[in-house]
Amino acid sequence: QVQLVESGGGLVQAGGSLRLSCAASGSIFSINAMGWYRQAPGKQRELVARFTSGGSTDYADSVKGRFTISRGNAKNTVYLQMNSLKPEDTAVYYCNALGVVGRQGIGDYWGQGTQVTVSS
């Protein structure tokens, strides 16, 4: 059973920083792409940052220059460093893994989400 476990959310004042972590566990042979999405109340889930299958990165325009996605030494781990946080960054942040090749086959997975709240 493949699982994505996120951590690092919390409450921070505007201008502060947080670092989110996501680790994929289970019988995994490879992962095509991993990234972070977020969903604010009343809004659709949106891309924040991701590694593409080719290894490059994509960022939402709203977070460029403030957020950085990175990988851990273990390829099944990704981080999201969030600096200069704004109240509009408040959302539930979800880790996503696409094209996960495991013992059960190939699938896409989501983490359970971690709340990030930025106070003004």
Tab-separated table of C-alpha atoms in Angstrom:
chain	number	residue	atom	x	y	z
A	1	GLN	CA	0.000	0.000	0.000
A	2	VAL	CA	1.498	3.309	-1.123
A	3	GLN	CA	1.085	6.223	1.253
A	4	LEU	CA	2.121	9.862	1.138
A	5	VAL	CA	2.706	11.375	4.561
A	6	GLU	CA	2.987	15.144	4.899
A	7	SER	CA	4.231	17.187	7.808
A	8	GLY	CA	5.319	20.714	8.621
A	9	GLY	CA	2.146	22.747	8.405
A	10	GLY	CA	1.075	25.180	11.072
A	11	LEU	CA	0.259	28.752	11.987
A	12	VAL	CA	2.683	31.514	11.076
A	13	GLN	CA	2.581	35.289	10.843
A	14	ALA	CA	2.755	37.039	7.498
A	15	GLY	CA	6.339	37.265	6.335
A	16	GLY	CA	7.303	34.077	8.114
A	17	SER	CA	8.463	30.729	6.791
A	18	LEU	CA	7.422	27.105	6.920
A	19	ARG	CA	8.868	23.922	5.451
A	20	LEU	CA	6.603	21.109	4.371
A	21	SER	CA	7.799	17.546	3.966
A	22	CYS	CA	6.281	14.630	2.086
A	23	ALA	CA	7.507	11.068	2.177
A	24	ALA	CA	6.137	8.294	-0.001
A	25	SER	CA	6.184	4.880	1.600
A	26	GLY	CA	5.263	1.378	0.557
A	27	SER	CA	6.503	-0.987	-2.073
A	28	ILE	CA	7.608	1.627	-4.618
A	29	PHE	CA	9.906	0.994	-7.544
A	30	SER	CA	9.770	4.462	-9.076
A	31	ILE	CA	7.773	7.703	-9.096
A	32	ASN	CA	7.281	9.693	-12.283
A	33	ALA	CA	6.625	13.095	-10.692
A	34	MET	CA	5.935	14.624	-7.280
A	35	GLY	CA	4.643	17.978	-6.226
A	36	TRP	CA	2.536	20.132	-3.971
A	37	TYR	CA	-0.999	21.439	-4.446
A	38	ARG	CA	-3.184	23.529	-2.182
A	39	GLN	CA	-6.853	24.149	-1.636
A	40	ALA	CA	-8.231	27.183	0.132
A	41	PRO	CA	-11.809	27.261	1.478
A	42	GLY	CA	-14.303	27.686	-1.328
A	43	LYS	CA	-11.642	27.347	-4.016
A	44	GLN	CA	-10.434	24.601	-6.317
A	45	ARG	CA	-7.268	22.694	-5.664
A	46	GLU	CA	-4.367	24.327	-7.472
A	47	LEU	CA	-0.776	23.545	-8.306
A	48	VAL	CA	1.818	25.145	-6.050
A	49	ALA	CA	5.043	23.516	-7.232
A	50	ARG	CA	6.090	20.236	-8.772
A	51	PHE	CA	8.897	18.238	-10.281
A	52	THR	CA	8.008	17.118	-13.786
A	53	SER	CA	8.818	13.704	-15.171
A	54	GLY	CA	11.872	15.249	-16.819
A	55	GLY	CA	13.155	16.580	-13.515
A	56	SER	CA	12.413	20.248	-14.110
A	57	THR	CA	10.255	22.327	-11.809
A	58	ASP	CA	6.984	24.205	-12.239
A	59	TYR	CA	5.706	26.897	-9.904
A	60	ALA	CA	2.463	28.774	-9.653
A	61	ASP	CA	3.012	32.421	-10.533
A	62	SER	CA	1.750	33.439	-7.112
A	63	VAL	CA	4.589	31.626	-5.319
A	64	LYS	CA	7.525	32.167	-7.666
A	65	GLY	CA	10.476	33.666	-5.840
A	66	ARG	CA	9.022	32.765	-2.439
A	67	PHE	CA	8.589	28.971	-2.474
A	68	THR	CA	11.156	26.332	-3.386
A	69	ILE	CA	10.507	22.667	-4.033
A	70	SER	CA	13.333	20.225	-3.444
A	71	ARG	CA	14.010	16.521	-3.160
A	72	GLY	CA	15.516	14.641	-0.282
A	73	ASN	CA	18.373	12.210	-0.572
A	74	ALA	CA	15.707	9.547	-0.807
A	75	LYS	CA	13.985	10.191	-4.120
A	76	ASN	CA	10.608	9.444	-2.596
A	77	THR	CA	10.775	12.573	-0.458
A	78	VAL	CA	9.968	16.136	-1.452
A	79	TYR	CA	10.041	19.370	0.488
A	80	LEU	CA	8.420	22.748	0.039
A	81	GLN	CA	10.247	25.676	1.587
A	82	MET	CA	7.823	28.561	1.911
A	83	ASN	CA	9.220	32.019	2.641
A	84	SER	CA	7.624	35.451	2.819
A	85	LEU	CA	4.278	33.857	3.509
A	86	LYS	CA	1.142	35.862	2.878
A	87	PRO	CA	-2.387	35.460	4.288
A	88	GLU	CA	-3.519	34.364	0.825
A	89	ASP	CA	-1.217	31.342	1.117
A	90	THR	CA	-3.564	29.970	3.771
A	91	ALA	CA	-4.823	26.590	2.565
A	92	VAL	CA	-4.597	22.864	3.021
A	93	TYR	CA	-1.460	21.717	1.228
A	94	TYR	CA	-1.448	18.301	-0.427
A	95	CYS	CA	1.435	16.213	-1.636
A	96	ASN	CA	0.894	14.455	-4.956
A	97	ALA	CA	2.747	11.613	-6.642
A	98	LEU	CA	2.078	10.666	-10.265
A	99	GLY	CA	2.947	7.466	-12.039
A	100	VAL	CA	3.925	5.566	-8.941
A	101	VAL	CA	5.183	2.151	-10.005
A	102	GLY	CA	4.779	-0.297	-7.168
A	103	ARG	CA	4.018	-3.883	-6.412
A	104	GLN	CA	0.310	-3.144	-6.896
A	105	GLY	CA	0.837	-1.622	-10.323
A	106	ILE	CA	0.874	2.010	-11.425
A	107	GLY	CA	-1.152	4.725	-9.782
A	108	ASP	CA	-1.438	8.339	-8.661
A	109	TYR	CA	-1.619	9.230	-4.992
A	110	TRP	CA	-2.475	12.130	-2.693
A	111	GLY	CA	-1.435	12.797	0.853
A	112	GLN	CA	-3.927	13.558	3.592
A	113	GLY	CA	-3.137	17.266	3.545
A	114	THR	CA	-1.527	19.614	6.027
A	115	GLN	CA	-3.017	22.937	7.103
A	116	VAL	CA	-1.036	26.121	6.587
A	117	THR	CA	-2.482	29.251	8.157
A	118	VAL	CA	-0.872	32.657	7.693
A	119	SER	CA	-2.099	35.429	9.963
A	120	SER	CA	-1.927	39.091	8.991
